[in-house]
């Protein structure tokens, strides 16, 4: 009767239709007839082959009721469908499911929000049912599209809008749960689906306003829907989706995130982007972290022409991602991260310099803003490099240190990707500073068992390059990196600042016995360290921080690497620095000379207390006391004050103010030290790079000025010239009362060959041989070219001594010996 047919016709209808008709009451407000529903359920379980017909008939009734807006009967039909689904799990349920999904689709297509919510709730219940065997032909394309559209609802009623969005998110969650459990059915991970699902979730996640605060309690419950925050629900669904992602479909889930952030311009500011990728990194399986990092790097490459703030936002996201990934597995991505970041560092420098070159007065303000934005990009890159490197295991960190150092453009080394010739001087300096800053962060907290592991040749040689000493800031960075690598017992903080330490024992310095590997390292590379400190003290642009770092370098070398032989070398170095300030062959400003004297005083005071030789301590203390009374500007506490009166000159005869080699040798000799080498003055090694460097040479070399003079001369002039031989050159040098100086030099050479270590002698002989070879090659190159006329002559100048002109073709070169 409820179906509108007579009793006779009703009796002739199939039983399943009669059972279905009986569950609908005359008044839909009475709800589902439970007794008849139990009969229908029993019939469906007993005759599962009838399920598909039951489903088709229910779908037919529901479609008719939807069109007629008889929503009460629609609710009853969906409730019946839900109960049948929960009760039946046989093989024959698949045709019934198709009818069920057809009915859910009808509800979702309707424009009535209540029906959309009702269909969503039914679909979620269906998604939670585990079928015995999956149906591979079933697709959910329509549901993905429809639920995604519901997530973007803009209904003018905030309550209804919130309700529809929640339904859409729950529907997407149901689709995910229904499809991702079966590895053979991965259609949900296809890009066309992910491009709808992921942006829909992100769209709700980025809503900052609290939706619940604008929505009052519902007047009546609607099909068990709870009032929830769409943002929180979308985030939970997003986490669940990523947690189910596998190796093959991870990228498909992450790429739509970039598209959403680009489309909505969420890289600047990037708070939501950072939050989003934190969710991603914590939700995915740890072994897939490198996939996300690779996608971020790829997107950074794709957006390399964007504004600096956009690039900085992407790099900041990368920083957060690698900070999480560094604690787990990042696979082969380590070098790729650094290589990409260094490439973008170069790009940023190019942009900054090109903006500066193309700037004009009219756009000076905008150009300055661009440069400032590029600095933000560069700082973000450095921070990312440093943070990532400092969180790596030691074995990987050592490789990264060498990798970064290989990228620093220095004279005499080849860089893998950064060509200094195309950068110019300013660009090269900018790259050097930024790479050294990143290396400083990477080396922070690095504790190597031996110094040779911390400072292998690929790091040490370019790090101590003279070309990195042309700028005060570069020298400071180099010294700070050395401190990170040398200081294995965290003593650096105790040595901060340059001062006369009254009692070193109060610092409670930690140290171990020098290992055999460290002794070997100092024998092989000690001269490089001494040379770097020596040259660093002679730079004119030194400020107080430079002297403080140089003092710390000497002190840390003493603590970590000094045996008796190294102590003697360090004392020789300190005396040589004192001579630099006294003799002043480099014409240093008075502040620098006094700063070097203060540095020597502070270090020898520290060293004397470390080795605890009473006579040595007494001599150092006496000199410091004398200085405090007569020349306080030779002490760090005075010279590095803001206002310090500098002396007009330094008197070389005031020996009470200086540390004397003979007294130091006498004091150490009585304590068992081998002090013979103290009488040999320290001379820094000269490398090939010194001869190529644009900086002034650190040794006194003979300069040859060659002038080929053209003209027509007579044979008399040619005949009257004498041969230039090596002996003649030696005699010509010995003028103006230089005989005594030559004798003293010979004595020192003989004494040096008798007492100095073989390694030092070999190094200096090799240096002089190379120098003489270069000069000889220059002269020989001139001799093979005939002069323009017989009267062509060559003038040879050595220092300030000039020699007479001779014909070029009469020059003879007998056997030369190196002194």
PDB file of N, CA and C in Angstrom, residues 389-390 393-394 396-405 435-436 438-464 476-492 518 521-522 529 552-553 556-557 559-561:
ATOM      1  N   UNK A 389      74.920  20.594   7.983  1.00  0.00           N
ATOM      2  CA  UNK A 389      76.227  19.977   8.195  1.00  0.00           C
ATOM      3  C   UNK A 389      76.507  19.665   9.643  1.00  0.00           C
ATOM      4  N   UNK A 390      76.083  20.551  10.539  1.00  0.00           N
ATOM      5  CA  UNK A 390      76.379  20.334  11.957  1.00  0.00           C
ATOM      6  C   UNK A 390      75.555  19.201  12.561  1.00  0.00           C
ATOM      7  N   UNK A 393      76.458  12.966  10.896  1.00  0.00           N
ATOM      8  CA  UNK A 393      77.469  12.176  11.613  1.00  0.00           C
ATOM      9  C   UNK A 393      78.875  12.668  11.266  1.00  0.00           C
ATOM     10  N   UNK A 394      79.834  12.364  12.124  1.00  0.00           N
ATOM     11  CA  UNK A 394      81.192  12.888  11.948  1.00  0.00           C
ATOM     12  C   UNK A 394      81.807  12.467  10.622  1.00  0.00           C
ATOM     13  N   UNK A 396      80.354  11.851   7.813  1.00  0.00           N
ATOM     14  CA  UNK A 396      79.780  12.621   6.718  1.00  0.00           C
ATOM     15  C   UNK A 396      80.161  14.090   6.827  1.00  0.00           C
ATOM     16  N   UNK A 397      80.268  14.576   8.040  1.00  0.00           N
ATOM     17  CA  UNK A 397      80.613  15.984   8.211  1.00  0.00           C
ATOM     18  C   UNK A 397      82.012  16.280   7.680  1.00  0.00           C
ATOM     19  N   UNK A 398      82.942  15.351   7.885  1.00  0.00           N
ATOM     20  CA  UNK A 398      84.287  15.542   7.356  1.00  0.00           C
ATOM     21  C   UNK A 398      84.270  15.655   5.836  1.00  0.00           C
ATOM     22  N   UNK A 399      83.460  14.820   5.181  1.00  0.00           N
ATOM     23  CA  UNK A 399      83.358  14.907   3.721  1.00  0.00           C
ATOM     24  C   UNK A 399      82.738  16.226   3.286  1.00  0.00           C
ATOM     25  N   UNK A 400      81.749  16.692   4.014  1.00  0.00           N
ATOM     26  CA  UNK A 400      81.099  17.946   3.658  1.00  0.00           C
ATOM     27  C   UNK A 400      82.062  19.113   3.856  1.00  0.00           C
ATOM     28  N   UNK A 401      82.879  19.060   4.892  1.00  0.00           N
ATOM     29  CA  UNK A 401      83.868  20.116   5.102  1.00  0.00           C
ATOM     30  C   UNK A 401      84.817  20.210   3.916  1.00  0.00           C
ATOM     31  N   UNK A 402      85.285  19.064   3.443  1.00  0.00           N
ATOM     32  CA  UNK A 402      86.170  19.074   2.273  1.00  0.00           C
ATOM     33  C   UNK A 402      85.420  19.528   1.026  1.00  0.00           C
ATOM     34  N   UNK A 403      84.147  19.148   0.927  1.00  0.00           N
ATOM     35  CA  UNK A 403      83.356  19.544  -0.235  1.00  0.00           C
ATOM     36  C   UNK A 403      83.172  21.064  -0.280  1.00  0.00           C
ATOM     37  N   UNK A 404      82.844  21.666   0.865  1.00  0.00           N
ATOM     38  CA  UNK A 404      82.662  23.120   0.907  1.00  0.00           C
ATOM     39  C   UNK A 404      83.980  23.829   0.647  1.00  0.00           C
ATOM     40  N   UNK A 405      85.057  23.317   1.247  1.00  0.00           N
ATOM     41  CA  UNK A 405      86.353  23.975   1.068  1.00  0.00           C
ATOM     42  C   UNK A 405      86.799  23.917  -0.379  1.00  0.00           C
ATOM     43  N   UNK A 435      81.026  31.213   2.089  1.00  0.00           N
ATOM     44  CA  UNK A 435      81.376  29.800   2.191  1.00  0.00           C
ATOM     45  C   UNK A 435      82.139  29.517   3.485  1.00  0.00           C
ATOM     46  N   UNK A 436      83.005  30.432   3.878  1.00  0.00           N
ATOM     47  CA  UNK A 436      83.725  30.236   5.136  1.00  0.00           C
ATOM     48  C   UNK A 436      82.771  30.346   6.328  1.00  0.00           C
ATOM     49  N   UNK A 438      79.656  29.396   6.268  1.00  0.00           N
ATOM     50  CA  UNK A 438      78.948  28.114   6.309  1.00  0.00           C
ATOM     51  C   UNK A 438      79.859  27.012   6.831  1.00  0.00           C
ATOM     52  N   UNK A 439      81.134  27.038   6.427  1.00  0.00           N
ATOM     53  CA  UNK A 439      82.088  26.048   6.937  1.00  0.00           C
ATOM     54  C   UNK A 439      82.280  26.208   8.435  1.00  0.00           C
ATOM     55  N   UNK A 440      82.244  27.440   8.919  1.00  0.00           N
ATOM     56  CA  UNK A 440      82.356  27.677  10.354  1.00  0.00           C
ATOM     57  C   UNK A 440      81.202  27.024  11.110  1.00  0.00           C
ATOM     58  N   UNK A 441      79.999  27.107  10.548  1.00  0.00           N
ATOM     59  CA  UNK A 441      78.853  26.478  11.196  1.00  0.00           C
ATOM     60  C   UNK A 441      78.946  24.958  11.140  1.00  0.00           C
ATOM     61  N   UNK A 442      79.444  24.430  10.025  1.00  0.00           N
ATOM     62  CA  UNK A 442      79.567  22.980   9.899  1.00  0.00           C
ATOM     63  C   UNK A 442      80.582  22.437  10.896  1.00  0.00           C
ATOM     64  N   UNK A 443      81.673  23.157  11.120  1.00  0.00           N
ATOM     65  CA  UNK A 443      82.717  22.677  12.024  1.00  0.00           C
ATOM     66  C   UNK A 443      82.377  22.901  13.484  1.00  0.00           C
ATOM     67  N   UNK A 444      81.328  23.640  13.770  1.00  0.00           N
ATOM     68  CA  UNK A 444      80.968  23.897  15.160  1.00  0.00           C
ATOM     69  C   UNK A 444      80.612  22.589  15.858  1.00  0.00           C
ATOM     70  N   UNK A 445      81.264  22.348  16.975  1.00  0.00           N
ATOM     71  CA  UNK A 445      80.999  21.136  17.751  1.00  0.00           C
ATOM     72  C   UNK A 445      81.631  19.877  17.214  1.00  0.00           C
ATOM     73  N   UNK A 446      82.475  19.998  16.177  1.00  0.00           N
ATOM     74  CA  UNK A 446      83.111  18.808  15.588  1.00  0.00           C
ATOM     75  C   UNK A 446      84.276  18.380  16.458  1.00  0.00           C
ATOM     76  N   UNK A 447      84.290  17.133  16.844  1.00  0.00           N
ATOM     77  CA  UNK A 447      85.342  16.602  17.712  1.00  0.00           C
ATOM     78  C   UNK A 447      86.005  15.419  17.009  1.00  0.00           C
ATOM     79  N   UNK A 448      87.179  15.653  16.451  1.00  0.00           N
ATOM     80  CA  UNK A 448      87.925  14.593  15.779  1.00  0.00           C
ATOM     81  C   UNK A 448      88.883  13.945  16.767  1.00  0.00           C
ATOM     82  N   UNK A 449      89.117  12.665  16.598  1.00  0.00           N
ATOM     83  CA  UNK A 449      90.035  11.964  17.491  1.00  0.00           C
ATOM     84  C   UNK A 449      91.460  12.444  17.297  1.00  0.00           C
ATOM     85  N   UNK A 450      91.838  12.734  16.066  1.00  0.00           N
ATOM     86  CA  UNK A 450      93.177  13.249  15.776  1.00  0.00           C
ATOM     87  C   UNK A 450      93.058  14.493  14.918  1.00  0.00           C
ATOM     88  N   UNK A 451      94.052  15.356  14.993  1.00  0.00           N
ATOM     89  CA  UNK A 451      94.045  16.587  14.209  1.00  0.00           C
ATOM     90  C   UNK A 451      94.150  16.276  12.720  1.00  0.00           C
ATOM     91  N   UNK A 452      94.832  15.211  12.375  1.00  0.00           N
ATOM     92  CA  UNK A 452      94.957  14.870  10.956  1.00  0.00           C
ATOM     93  C   UNK A 452      93.592  14.542  10.347  1.00  0.00           C
ATOM     94  N   UNK A 453      92.678  13.995  11.155  1.00  0.00           N
ATOM     95  CA  UNK A 453      91.318  13.754  10.657  1.00  0.00           C
ATOM     96  C   UNK A 453      90.527  15.048  10.531  1.00  0.00           C
ATOM     97  N   UNK A 454      90.763  15.973  11.454  1.00  0.00           N
ATOM     98  CA  UNK A 454      90.039  17.244  11.412  1.00  0.00           C
ATOM     99  C   UNK A 454      90.581  18.176  10.346  1.00  0.00           C
ATOM    100  N   UNK A 455      91.885  18.107  10.080  1.00  0.00           N
ATOM    101  CA  UNK A 455      92.527  19.012   9.122  1.00  0.00           C
ATOM    102  C   UNK A 455      93.292  18.224   8.065  1.00  0.00           C
ATOM    103  N   UNK A 456      92.601  17.472   7.223  1.00  0.00           N
ATOM    104  CA  UNK A 456      93.302  16.803   6.118  1.00  0.00           C
ATOM    105  C   UNK A 456      93.783  17.842   5.102  1.00  0.00           C
ATOM    106  N   UNK A 457      94.685  17.412   4.241  1.00  0.00           N
ATOM    107  CA  UNK A 457      95.278  18.331   3.265  1.00  0.00           C
ATOM    108  C   UNK A 457      94.235  19.051   2.410  1.00  0.00           C
ATOM    109  N   UNK A 458      93.146  18.394   1.940  1.00  0.00           N
ATOM    110  CA  UNK A 458      92.156  19.130   1.128  1.00  0.00           C
ATOM    111  C   UNK A 458      91.487  20.285   1.865  1.00  0.00           C
ATOM    112  N   UNK A 459      91.554  20.299   3.201  1.00  0.00           N
ATOM    113  CA  UNK A 459      90.997  21.416   3.970  1.00  0.00           C
ATOM    114  C   UNK A 459      92.102  22.373   4.376  1.00  0.00           C
ATOM    115  N   UNK A 460      93.201  21.833   4.885  1.00  0.00           N
ATOM    116  CA  UNK A 460      94.247  22.666   5.451  1.00  0.00           C
ATOM    117  C   UNK A 460      94.920  23.553   4.405  1.00  0.00           C
ATOM    118  N   UNK A 461      95.290  22.990   3.275  1.00  0.00           N
ATOM    119  CA  UNK A 461      96.049  23.761   2.278  1.00  0.00           C
ATOM    120  C   UNK A 461      95.266  24.963   1.749  1.00  0.00           C
ATOM    121  N   UNK A 462      94.036  24.787   1.255  1.00  0.00           N
ATOM    122  CA  UNK A 462      93.324  25.983   0.788  1.00  0.00           C
ATOM    123  C   UNK A 462      92.895  26.910   1.921  1.00  0.00           C
ATOM    124  N   UNK A 463      92.651  26.345   3.117  1.00  0.00           N
ATOM    125  CA  UNK A 463      92.221  27.186   4.230  1.00  0.00           C
ATOM    126  C   UNK A 463      93.319  28.159   4.647  1.00  0.00           C
ATOM    127  N   UNK A 464      94.553  27.712   4.591  1.00  0.00           N
ATOM    128  CA  UNK A 464      95.680  28.561   4.976  1.00  0.00           C
ATOM    129  C   UNK A 464      96.289  29.288   3.785  1.00  0.00           C
ATOM    130  N   UNK A 476      89.654  36.427  10.012  1.00  0.00           N
ATOM    131  CA  UNK A 476      88.940  36.080  11.239  1.00  0.00           C
ATOM    132  C   UNK A 476      88.171  34.769  11.085  1.00  0.00           C
ATOM    133  N   UNK A 477      87.511  34.597   9.946  1.00  0.00           N
ATOM    134  CA  UNK A 477      86.760  33.366   9.723  1.00  0.00           C
ATOM    135  C   UNK A 477      87.687  32.155   9.677  1.00  0.00           C
ATOM    136  N   UNK A 478      88.828  32.296   9.005  1.00  0.00           N
ATOM    137  CA  UNK A 478      89.778  31.186   8.922  1.00  0.00           C
ATOM    138  C   UNK A 478      90.248  30.781  10.314  1.00  0.00           C
ATOM    139  N   UNK A 479      90.577  31.759  11.144  1.00  0.00           N
ATOM    140  CA  UNK A 479      91.058  31.451  12.495  1.00  0.00           C
ATOM    141  C   UNK A 479      89.949  30.802  13.333  1.00  0.00           C
ATOM    142  N   UNK A 480      88.728  31.271  13.194  1.00  0.00           N
ATOM    143  CA  UNK A 480      87.632  30.669  13.959  1.00  0.00           C
ATOM    144  C   UNK A 480      87.376  29.233  13.520  1.00  0.00           C
ATOM    145  N   UNK A 481      87.515  28.960  12.222  1.00  0.00           N
ATOM    146  CA  UNK A 481      87.372  27.574  11.740  1.00  0.00           C
ATOM    147  C   UNK A 481      88.479  26.707  12.324  1.00  0.00           C
ATOM    148  N   UNK A 482      89.705  27.209  12.344  1.00  0.00           N
ATOM    149  CA  UNK A 482      90.815  26.471  12.939  1.00  0.00           C
ATOM    150  C   UNK A 482      90.538  26.187  14.412  1.00  0.00           C
ATOM    151  N   UNK A 483      89.976  27.165  15.100  1.00  0.00           N
ATOM    152  CA  UNK A 483      89.666  26.948  16.518  1.00  0.00           C
ATOM    153  C   UNK A 483      88.651  25.807  16.683  1.00  0.00           C
ATOM    154  N   UNK A 484      87.627  25.797  15.839  1.00  0.00           N
ATOM    155  CA  UNK A 484      86.630  24.721  15.928  1.00  0.00           C
ATOM    156  C   UNK A 484      87.259  23.346  15.743  1.00  0.00           C
ATOM    157  N   UNK A 485      88.238  23.260  14.846  1.00  0.00           N
ATOM    158  CA  UNK A 485      88.834  21.970  14.518  1.00  0.00           C
ATOM    159  C   UNK A 485      89.928  21.564  15.507  1.00  0.00           C
ATOM    160  N   UNK A 486      90.640  22.534  16.042  1.00  0.00           N
ATOM    161  CA  UNK A 486      91.754  22.216  16.945  1.00  0.00           C
ATOM    162  C   UNK A 486      91.263  21.996  18.372  1.00  0.00           C
ATOM    163  N   UNK A 487      90.305  22.794  18.798  1.00  0.00           N
ATOM    164  CA  UNK A 487      89.851  22.751  20.190  1.00  0.00           C
ATOM    165  C   UNK A 487      88.987  21.511  20.424  1.00  0.00           C
ATOM    166  N   UNK A 488      89.583  20.471  20.943  1.00  0.00           N
ATOM    167  CA  UNK A 488      88.863  19.228  21.178  1.00  0.00           C
ATOM    168  C   UNK A 488      88.409  19.068  22.620  1.00  0.00           C
ATOM    169  N   UNK A 489      88.744  20.034  23.489  1.00  0.00           N
ATOM    170  CA  UNK A 489      88.372  19.939  24.900  1.00  0.00           C
ATOM    171  C   UNK A 489      87.596  21.157  25.370  1.00  0.00           C
ATOM    172  N   UNK A 490      87.062  21.930  24.421  1.00  0.00           N
ATOM    173  CA  UNK A 490      86.214  23.088  24.745  1.00  0.00           C
ATOM    174  C   UNK A 490      86.919  24.076  25.671  1.00  0.00           C
ATOM    175  N   UNK A 491      88.147  24.407  25.340  1.00  0.00           N
ATOM    176  CA  UNK A 491      88.886  25.400  26.119  1.00  0.00           C
ATOM    177  C   UNK A 491      88.788  26.809  25.542  1.00  0.00           C
ATOM    178  N   UNK A 492      88.215  26.931  24.371  1.00  0.00           N
ATOM    179  CA  UNK A 492      88.239  28.220  23.678  1.00  0.00           C
ATOM    180  C   UNK A 492      87.519  29.303  24.467  1.00  0.00           C
ATOM    181  N   UNK A 518      99.238  13.227  16.451  1.00  0.00           N
ATOM    182  CA  UNK A 518      99.308  14.686  16.497  1.00  0.00           C
ATOM    183  C   UNK A 518     100.742  15.174  16.364  1.00  0.00           C
ATOM    184  N   UNK A 521     101.512  15.031  12.803  1.00  0.00           N
ATOM    185  CA  UNK A 521     100.855  16.121  12.084  1.00  0.00           C
ATOM    186  C   UNK A 521     101.652  17.415  12.205  1.00  0.00           C
ATOM    187  N   UNK A 522     102.132  17.723  13.396  1.00  0.00           N
ATOM    188  CA  UNK A 522     102.880  18.969  13.583  1.00  0.00           C
ATOM    189  C   UNK A 522     104.216  18.936  12.849  1.00  0.00           C
ATOM    190  N   UNK A 529     100.953  26.179   9.921  1.00  0.00           N
ATOM    191  CA  UNK A 529     100.233  26.912  10.962  1.00  0.00           C
ATOM    192  C   UNK A 529     101.038  28.106  11.447  1.00  0.00           C
ATOM    193  N   UNK A 552      94.295  33.302  20.625  1.00  0.00           N
ATOM    194  CA  UNK A 552      93.597  32.040  20.887  1.00  0.00           C
ATOM    195  C   UNK A 552      94.189  30.906  20.066  1.00  0.00           C
ATOM    196  N   UNK A 553      94.591  31.199  18.824  1.00  0.00           N
ATOM    197  CA  UNK A 553      95.201  30.167  17.980  1.00  0.00           C
ATOM    198  C   UNK A 553      96.497  29.656  18.587  1.00  0.00           C
ATOM    199  N   UNK A 556      95.565  27.588  21.803  1.00  0.00           N
ATOM    200  CA  UNK A 556      95.000  26.277  21.520  1.00  0.00           C
ATOM    201  C   UNK A 556      96.035  25.332  20.933  1.00  0.00           C
ATOM    202  N   UNK A 557      96.919  25.852  20.109  1.00  0.00           N
ATOM    203  CA  UNK A 557      98.008  25.011  19.582  1.00  0.00           C
ATOM    204  C   UNK A 557      98.878  24.503  20.717  1.00  0.00           C
ATOM    205  N   UNK A 559      97.929  24.013  23.840  1.00  0.00           N
ATOM    206  CA  UNK A 559      97.176  23.064  24.659  1.00  0.00           C
ATOM    207  C   UNK A 559      97.030  21.723  23.964  1.00  0.00           C
ATOM    208  N   UNK A 560      96.690  21.746  22.689  1.00  0.00           N
ATOM    209  CA  UNK A 560      96.308  20.526  21.989  1.00  0.00           C
ATOM    210  C   UNK A 560      97.460  19.833  21.281  1.00  0.00           C
ATOM    211  N   UNK A 561      98.489  20.562  20.869  1.00  0.00           N
ATOM    212  CA  UNK A 561      99.468  19.983  19.943  1.00  0.00           C
ATOM    213  C   UNK A 561     100.921  20.160  20.367  1.00  0.00           C
TER     214      UNK A 561
END
